[in-house]
Amino acid sequence: MREIAKECDILAGSVYYHFKSKDEIITEILNLGIERVTDSVVTALAQIEGNASFRNCLHAAVRAHLQAFHVYGDYTATHLRNFKQAPPDVQLACKKARDDYENIWIGILERGRKDRALLPDIDLGLQRLLLIGSMNWTLEWFHPQGKYTLDELADSVVRMFMDGCAVRAEAD
Amino acid sequence: MREIAKECDILAGSVYYHFKSKDEIITEILNLGIERVTDSVVTALAQIEGNASFRNCLHAAVRAHLQAFHVYGDYTATHLRNFKQAPPDVQLACKKARDDYENIWIGILERGRKDRALLPDIDLGLQRLLLIGSMNWTLEWFHPQGKYTLDELADSVVRMFMDGCAVRAEAD
DNA sequence: GTCTATAGGATGATAGAC
DNA sequence: GTCTATCATCCTATAGAC
């Protein structure tokens, strides 16, 4: 609380005029994090043409998700890093926003299946969690100014999810 | 420190007979975490036959990595969850063990390329980080007693990494 | 809306007895 | 090897003045 107050050039006690408790601050930060990444993905999807392929939609969503915490998003990065460690009632207060965001991804992948762009025999729930996991874990190692650009990262994520890395038998 | 001591049925001050500081305890826990997952993967790779395919090797390593923090591994899970937030000198004290473990995965994927099992034009460094990320993030959502078994999880990870989820054009 | 002042408790760590 | 006792500092939060 003292550090937060200092950043605002006030003293610790004064923060309690704006927020009832530390947990209320955390709740607001975590919810802002989900709102930002939701906005980022929704906006990206709205900007592509109506007849874009599933692959292009997926690519736009992946890029927007990654951008949300690597380029703009302190709130989103904080959400990803700290949600699991937050107190139970704080986690509960984020549930709706998290579910809404999850449903966006469920919708994206379901569309892929409907378009026959995704294999019919895979578990979309499991694949979705692995896809999002591969993106979220980039918080641990990716730096936008480093060896790879964010666009290269997004390309690789889509490519691994869609095509994999294996050499296919030529007789396929 | 008081909680750690309680778990050992001693008092907080007595812990300092065994460890110089809290950071020394953290360092030891984090290093144990890497040692355990390293052992798990090395053992799994040693147990498969010498002429096993790259895909089988990868599968064994993936399964061992996931087992290390979902079945046995409190130390490994703690490492994954807390390394990034640990003090700089603690992180430094884990560097060697982490590099050694990373090199195991680099070796696995390089073998895949040498065997022509992996596409020649992908960046193995980037793919490795995405693969490991998709596994490590399962800490956030996977429960061994839940909807999916650990074996199903391992299968899905390998399948996404190798084959992807996209329907391939039949004319390929 | 911010301040001063402080309550009430937790924290990491130490000194010296046993 | 563990204890008692404690230091010095940190923390979240509150009450009341300005």
PDB file of N, CA, C and O in Angstrom, chain B residues 41-92:
ATOM      1  N   VAL B  41      12.622 -36.692 -16.539  1.00  0.00           N
ATOM      2  CA  VAL B  41      12.747 -36.767 -17.998  1.00  0.00           C
ATOM      3  C   VAL B  41      13.913 -37.664 -18.402  1.00  0.00           C
ATOM      4  O   VAL B  41      13.783 -38.496 -19.306  1.00  0.00           O
ATOM      5  N   VAL B  42      15.037 -37.517 -17.722  1.00  0.00           N
ATOM      6  CA  VAL B  42      16.200 -38.346 -18.053  1.00  0.00           C
ATOM      7  C   VAL B  42      15.869 -39.820 -17.867  1.00  0.00           C
ATOM      8  O   VAL B  42      16.188 -40.668 -18.718  1.00  0.00           O
ATOM      9  N   THR B  43      15.213 -40.150 -16.766  1.00  0.00           N
ATOM     10  CA  THR B  43      14.839 -41.536 -16.504  1.00  0.00           C
ATOM     11  C   THR B  43      13.894 -42.065 -17.574  1.00  0.00           C
ATOM     12  O   THR B  43      14.066 -43.189 -18.075  1.00  0.00           O
ATOM     13  N   ALA B  44      12.906 -41.246 -17.936  1.00  0.00           N
ATOM     14  CA  ALA B  44      11.937 -41.678 -18.950  1.00  0.00           C
ATOM     15  C   ALA B  44      12.631 -41.947 -20.286  1.00  0.00           C
ATOM     16  O   ALA B  44      12.332 -42.927 -20.966  1.00  0.00           O
ATOM     17  N   LEU B  45      13.565 -41.077 -20.647  1.00  0.00           N
ATOM     18  CA  LEU B  45      14.268 -41.257 -21.920  1.00  0.00           C
ATOM     19  C   LEU B  45      15.169 -42.487 -21.872  1.00  0.00           C
ATOM     20  O   LEU B  45      15.320 -43.202 -22.872  1.00  0.00           O
ATOM     21  N   ALA B  46      15.747 -42.756 -20.707  1.00  0.00           N
ATOM     22  CA  ALA B  46      16.640 -43.911 -20.584  1.00  0.00           C
ATOM     23  C   ALA B  46      15.864 -45.220 -20.674  1.00  0.00           C
ATOM     24  O   ALA B  46      16.410 -46.254 -21.068  1.00  0.00           O
ATOM     25  N   GLN B  47      14.570 -45.161 -20.328  1.00  0.00           N
ATOM     26  CA  GLN B  47      13.787 -46.403 -20.283  1.00  0.00           C
ATOM     27  C   GLN B  47      13.211 -46.840 -21.625  1.00  0.00           C
ATOM     28  O   GLN B  47      12.769 -47.976 -21.760  1.00  0.00           O
ATOM     29  N   ILE B  48      13.186 -45.933 -22.599  1.00  0.00           N
ATOM     30  CA  ILE B  48      12.663 -46.366 -23.900  1.00  0.00           C
ATOM     31  C   ILE B  48      13.777 -46.999 -24.719  1.00  0.00           C
ATOM     32  O   ILE B  48      14.955 -46.742 -24.489  1.00  0.00           O
ATOM     33  N   GLU B  49      13.375 -47.820 -25.644  1.00  0.00           N
ATOM     34  CA  GLU B  49      14.369 -48.578 -26.418  1.00  0.00           C
ATOM     35  C   GLU B  49      15.262 -47.650 -27.254  1.00  0.00           C
ATOM     36  O   GLU B  49      14.859 -46.548 -27.617  1.00  0.00           O
ATOM     37  N   GLY B  50      16.426 -48.147 -27.559  1.00  0.00           N
ATOM     38  CA  GLY B  50      17.408 -47.356 -28.292  1.00  0.00           C
ATOM     39  C   GLY B  50      16.946 -46.946 -29.672  1.00  0.00           C
ATOM     40  O   GLY B  50      17.320 -45.878 -30.173  1.00  0.00           O
ATOM     41  N   ASN B  51      16.110 -47.766 -30.292  1.00  0.00           N
ATOM     42  CA  ASN B  51      15.692 -47.448 -31.658  1.00  0.00           C
ATOM     43  C   ASN B  51      14.284 -46.842 -31.719  1.00  0.00           C
ATOM     44  O   ASN B  51      13.612 -46.901 -32.741  1.00  0.00           O
ATOM     45  N   ALA B  52      13.849 -46.277 -30.578  1.00  0.00           N
ATOM     46  CA  ALA B  52      12.518 -45.660 -30.552  1.00  0.00           C
ATOM     47  C   ALA B  52      12.487 -44.461 -31.488  1.00  0.00           C
ATOM     48  O   ALA B  52      13.499 -43.789 -31.699  1.00  0.00           O
ATOM     49  N   SER B  53      11.320 -44.216 -32.067  1.00  0.00           N
ATOM     50  CA  SER B  53      11.182 -43.077 -32.977  1.00  0.00           C
ATOM     51  C   SER B  53      11.277 -41.772 -32.214  1.00  0.00           C
ATOM     52  O   SER B  53      11.118 -41.727 -30.987  1.00  0.00           O
ATOM     53  N   PHE B  54      11.538 -40.700 -32.964  1.00  0.00           N
ATOM     54  CA  PHE B  54      11.566 -39.387 -32.336  1.00  0.00           C
ATOM     55  C   PHE B  54      10.251 -39.100 -31.631  1.00  0.00           C
ATOM     56  O   PHE B  54      10.223 -38.592 -30.517  1.00  0.00           O
ATOM     57  N   ARG B  55       9.163 -39.446 -32.272  1.00  0.00           N
ATOM     58  CA  ARG B  55       7.852 -39.170 -31.690  1.00  0.00           C
ATOM     59  C   ARG B  55       7.678 -39.865 -30.345  1.00  0.00           C
ATOM     60  O   ARG B  55       7.130 -39.292 -29.406  1.00  0.00           O
ATOM     61  N   ASN B  56       8.159 -41.086 -30.244  1.00  0.00           N
ATOM     62  CA  ASN B  56       8.057 -41.800 -28.973  1.00  0.00           C
ATOM     63  C   ASN B  56       8.936 -41.176 -27.893  1.00  0.00           C
ATOM     64  O   ASN B  56       8.547 -41.106 -26.733  1.00  0.00           O
ATOM     65  N   CYS B  57      10.106 -40.719 -28.292  1.00  0.00           N
ATOM     66  CA  CYS B  57      10.985 -40.035 -27.341  1.00  0.00           C
ATOM     67  C   CYS B  57      10.316 -38.768 -26.840  1.00  0.00           C
ATOM     68  O   CYS B  57      10.286 -38.476 -25.633  1.00  0.00           O
ATOM     69  N   LEU B  58       9.779 -37.998 -27.770  1.00  0.00           N
ATOM     70  CA  LEU B  58       9.113 -36.755 -27.399  1.00  0.00           C
ATOM     71  C   LEU B  58       7.959 -37.041 -26.447  1.00  0.00           C
ATOM     72  O   LEU B  58       7.792 -36.362 -25.423  1.00  0.00           O
ATOM     73  N   HIS B  59       7.193 -38.051 -26.765  1.00  0.00           N
ATOM     74  CA  HIS B  59       6.051 -38.402 -25.922  1.00  0.00           C
ATOM     75  C   HIS B  59       6.499 -38.765 -24.515  1.00  0.00           C
ATOM     76  O   HIS B  59       5.894 -38.341 -23.522  1.00  0.00           O
ATOM     77  N   ALA B  60       7.553 -39.536 -24.414  1.00  0.00           N
ATOM     78  CA  ALA B  60       8.064 -39.936 -23.098  1.00  0.00           C
ATOM     79  C   ALA B  60       8.528 -38.724 -22.303  1.00  0.00           C
ATOM     80  O   ALA B  60       8.266 -38.607 -21.100  1.00  0.00           O
ATOM     81  N   ALA B  61       9.205 -37.804 -22.981  1.00  0.00           N
ATOM     82  CA  ALA B  61       9.710 -36.608 -22.289  1.00  0.00           C
ATOM     83  C   ALA B  61       8.565 -35.709 -21.847  1.00  0.00           C
ATOM     84  O   ALA B  61       8.559 -35.178 -20.732  1.00  0.00           O
ATOM     85  N   VAL B  62       7.577 -35.547 -22.714  1.00  0.00           N
ATOM     86  CA  VAL B  62       6.415 -34.722 -22.376  1.00  0.00           C
ATOM     87  C   VAL B  62       5.690 -35.297 -21.162  1.00  0.00           C
ATOM     88  O   VAL B  62       5.363 -34.583 -20.207  1.00  0.00           O
ATOM     89  N   ARG B  63       5.466 -36.588 -21.194  1.00  0.00           N
ATOM     90  CA  ARG B  63       4.759 -37.236 -20.099  1.00  0.00           C
ATOM     91  C   ARG B  63       5.546 -37.094 -18.788  1.00  0.00           C
ATOM     92  O   ARG B  63       4.978 -36.806 -17.731  1.00  0.00           O
ATOM     93  N   ALA B  64       6.854 -37.285 -18.860  1.00  0.00           N
ATOM     94  CA  ALA B  64       7.689 -37.187 -17.662  1.00  0.00           C
ATOM     95  C   ALA B  64       7.697 -35.760 -17.115  1.00  0.00           C
ATOM     96  O   ALA B  64       7.644 -35.542 -15.909  1.00  0.00           O
ATOM     97  N   HIS B  65       7.756 -34.796 -18.015  1.00  0.00           N
ATOM     98  CA  HIS B  65       7.747 -33.389 -17.594  1.00  0.00           C
ATOM     99  C   HIS B  65       6.441 -33.067 -16.873  1.00  0.00           C
ATOM    100  O   HIS B  65       6.452 -32.465 -15.799  1.00  0.00           O
ATOM    101  N   LEU B  66       5.328 -33.486 -17.454  1.00  0.00           N
ATOM    102  CA  LEU B  66       4.021 -33.213 -16.842  1.00  0.00           C
ATOM    103  C   LEU B  66       3.863 -33.953 -15.510  1.00  0.00           C
ATOM    104  O   LEU B  66       3.354 -33.394 -14.532  1.00  0.00           O
ATOM    105  N   GLN B  67       4.322 -35.208 -15.480  1.00  0.00           N
ATOM    106  CA  GLN B  67       4.247 -35.974 -14.240  1.00  0.00           C
ATOM    107  C   GLN B  67       5.028 -35.306 -13.122  1.00  0.00           C
ATOM    108  O   GLN B  67       4.609 -35.319 -11.970  1.00  0.00           O
ATOM    109  N   ALA B  68       6.152 -34.725 -13.492  1.00  0.00           N
ATOM    110  CA  ALA B  68       7.042 -34.155 -12.480  1.00  0.00           C
ATOM    111  C   ALA B  68       6.352 -33.103 -11.627  1.00  0.00           C
ATOM    112  O   ALA B  68       6.674 -32.942 -10.460  1.00  0.00           O
ATOM    113  N   PHE B  69       5.413 -32.365 -12.182  1.00  0.00           N
ATOM    114  CA  PHE B  69       4.760 -31.367 -11.312  1.00  0.00           C
ATOM    115  C   PHE B  69       3.294 -31.635 -11.047  1.00  0.00           C
ATOM    116  O   PHE B  69       2.705 -30.962 -10.203  1.00  0.00           O
ATOM    117  N   HIS B  70       2.702 -32.618 -11.720  1.00  0.00           N
ATOM    118  CA  HIS B  70       1.300 -32.920 -11.427  1.00  0.00           C
ATOM    119  C   HIS B  70       1.128 -34.150 -10.542  1.00  0.00           C
ATOM    120  O   HIS B  70       0.115 -34.286  -9.882  1.00  0.00           O
ATOM    121  N   VAL B  71       2.103 -35.040 -10.540  1.00  0.00           N
ATOM    122  CA  VAL B  71       1.930 -36.270  -9.771  1.00  0.00           C
ATOM    123  C   VAL B  71       2.816 -36.265  -8.530  1.00  0.00           C
ATOM    124  O   VAL B  71       2.325 -36.267  -7.408  1.00  0.00           O
ATOM    125  N   TYR B  72       4.137 -36.223  -8.700  1.00  0.00           N
ATOM    126  CA  TYR B  72       5.005 -36.184  -7.540  1.00  0.00           C
ATOM    127  C   TYR B  72       5.182 -34.784  -7.013  1.00  0.00           C
ATOM    128  O   TYR B  72       4.934 -34.493  -5.873  1.00  0.00           O
ATOM    129  N   GLY B  73       5.469 -33.890  -7.828  1.00  0.00           N
ATOM    130  CA  GLY B  73       6.325 -32.792  -7.663  1.00  0.00           C
ATOM    131  C   GLY B  73       5.935 -31.499  -7.027  1.00  0.00           C
ATOM    132  O   GLY B  73       5.700 -30.529  -7.716  1.00  0.00           O
ATOM    133  N   ASP B  74       5.906 -31.406  -5.702  1.00  0.00           N
ATOM    134  CA  ASP B  74       5.695 -30.106  -5.087  1.00  0.00           C
ATOM    135  C   ASP B  74       6.859 -29.160  -5.372  1.00  0.00           C
ATOM    136  O   ASP B  74       6.659 -27.965  -5.579  1.00  0.00           O
ATOM    137  N   TYR B  75       8.068 -29.693  -5.347  1.00  0.00           N
ATOM    138  CA  TYR B  75       9.230 -28.826  -5.589  1.00  0.00           C
ATOM    139  C   TYR B  75       9.198 -28.274  -7.009  1.00  0.00           C
ATOM    140  O   TYR B  75       9.442 -27.087  -7.236  1.00  0.00           O
ATOM    141  N   THR B  76       8.903 -29.129  -7.963  1.00  0.00           N
ATOM    142  CA  THR B  76       8.888 -28.686  -9.357  1.00  0.00           C
ATOM    143  C   THR B  76       7.758 -27.683  -9.600  1.00  0.00           C
ATOM    144  O   THR B  76       7.951 -26.654 -10.243  1.00  0.00           O
ATOM    145  N   ALA B  77       6.581 -27.985  -9.061  1.00  0.00           N
ATOM    146  CA  ALA B  77       5.461 -27.049  -9.209  1.00  0.00           C
ATOM    147  C   ALA B  77       5.812 -25.699  -8.588  1.00  0.00           C
ATOM    148  O   ALA B  77       5.538 -24.647  -9.170  1.00  0.00           O
ATOM    149  N   THR B  78       6.450 -25.740  -7.426  1.00  0.00           N
ATOM    150  CA  THR B  78       6.847 -24.500  -6.758  1.00  0.00           C
ATOM    151  C   THR B  78       7.859 -23.741  -7.594  1.00  0.00           C
ATOM    152  O   THR B  78       7.793 -22.512  -7.696  1.00  0.00           O
ATOM    153  N   HIS B  79       8.780 -24.466  -8.197  1.00  0.00           N
ATOM    154  CA  HIS B  79       9.754 -23.798  -9.064  1.00  0.00           C
ATOM    155  C   HIS B  79       9.038 -23.041 -10.182  1.00  0.00           C
ATOM    156  O   HIS B  79       9.281 -21.859 -10.415  1.00  0.00           O
ATOM    157  N   LEU B  80       8.143 -23.738 -10.879  1.00  0.00           N
ATOM    158  CA  LEU B  80       7.473 -23.126 -12.017  1.00  0.00           C
ATOM    159  C   LEU B  80       6.648 -21.918 -11.597  1.00  0.00           C
ATOM    160  O   LEU B  80       6.612 -20.902 -12.269  1.00  0.00           O
ATOM    161  N   ARG B  81       5.989 -22.057 -10.462  1.00  0.00           N
ATOM    162  CA  ARG B  81       5.102 -20.977 -10.018  1.00  0.00           C
ATOM    163  C   ARG B  81       5.849 -19.768  -9.491  1.00  0.00           C
ATOM    164  O   ARG B  81       5.352 -18.649  -9.561  1.00  0.00           O
ATOM    165  N   ASN B  82       7.033 -19.975  -8.919  1.00  0.00           N
ATOM    166  CA  ASN B  82       7.659 -18.892  -8.165  1.00  0.00           C
ATOM    167  C   ASN B  82       9.005 -18.406  -8.671  1.00  0.00           C
ATOM    168  O   ASN B  82       9.490 -17.376  -8.217  1.00  0.00           O
ATOM    169  N   PHE B  83       9.615 -19.130  -9.600  1.00  0.00           N
ATOM    170  CA  PHE B  83      10.960 -18.736 -10.035  1.00  0.00           C
ATOM    171  C   PHE B  83      11.027 -17.280 -10.471  1.00  0.00           C
ATOM    172  O   PHE B  83      11.890 -16.528 -10.040  1.00  0.00           O
ATOM    173  N   LYS B  84      10.084 -16.907 -11.333  1.00  0.00           N
ATOM    174  CA  LYS B  84      10.126 -15.562 -11.907  1.00  0.00           C
ATOM    175  C   LYS B  84       9.986 -14.466 -10.846  1.00  0.00           C
ATOM    176  O   LYS B  84      10.452 -13.348 -11.033  1.00  0.00           O
ATOM    177  N   GLN B  85       9.361 -14.779  -9.746  1.00  0.00           N
ATOM    178  CA  GLN B  85       9.143 -13.775  -8.698  1.00  0.00           C
ATOM    179  C   GLN B  85      10.224 -13.812  -7.619  1.00  0.00           C
ATOM    180  O   GLN B  85      10.213 -12.991  -6.701  1.00  0.00           O
ATOM    181  N   ALA B  86      11.131 -14.771  -7.713  1.00  0.00           N
ATOM    182  CA  ALA B  86      12.176 -14.896  -6.697  1.00  0.00           C
ATOM    183  C   ALA B  86      13.187 -13.763  -6.846  1.00  0.00           C
ATOM    184  O   ALA B  86      13.326 -13.179  -7.924  1.00  0.00           O
ATOM    185  N   PRO B  87      13.904 -13.437  -5.754  1.00  0.00           N
ATOM    186  CA  PRO B  87      14.938 -12.391  -5.812  1.00  0.00           C
ATOM    187  C   PRO B  87      16.009 -12.750  -6.839  1.00  0.00           C
ATOM    188  O   PRO B  87      16.269 -13.941  -7.061  1.00  0.00           O
ATOM    189  N   PRO B  88      16.646 -11.736  -7.440  1.00  0.00           N
ATOM    190  CA  PRO B  88      17.636 -11.943  -8.493  1.00  0.00           C
ATOM    191  C   PRO B  88      18.742 -12.927  -8.134  1.00  0.00           C
ATOM    192  O   PRO B  88      19.111 -13.767  -8.959  1.00  0.00           O
ATOM    193  N   ASP B  89      19.258 -12.877  -6.906  1.00  0.00           N
ATOM    194  CA  ASP B  89      20.365 -13.775  -6.572  1.00  0.00           C
ATOM    195  C   ASP B  89      19.878 -15.209  -6.415  1.00  0.00           C
ATOM    196  O   ASP B  89      20.630 -16.156  -6.660  1.00  0.00           O
ATOM    197  N   VAL B  90      18.619 -15.379  -6.029  1.00  0.00           N
ATOM    198  CA  VAL B  90      18.055 -16.731  -5.992  1.00  0.00           C
ATOM    199  C   VAL B  90      17.931 -17.268  -7.422  1.00  0.00           C
ATOM    200  O   VAL B  90      18.291 -18.411  -7.707  1.00  0.00           O
ATOM    201  N   GLN B  91      17.447 -16.433  -8.327  1.00  0.00           N
ATOM    202  CA  GLN B  91      17.332 -16.844  -9.724  1.00  0.00           C
ATOM    203  C   GLN B  91      18.697 -17.235 -10.281  1.00  0.00           C
ATOM    204  O   GLN B  91      18.833 -18.226 -11.007  1.00  0.00           O
ATOM    205  N   LEU B  92      19.703 -16.455  -9.914  1.00  0.00           N
ATOM    206  CA  LEU B  92      21.052 -16.725 -10.407  1.00  0.00           C
ATOM    207  C   LEU B  92      21.538 -18.082  -9.910  1.00  0.00           C
ATOM    208  O   LEU B  92      22.185 -18.837 -10.658  1.00  0.00           O
TER     209      LEU B  92
END
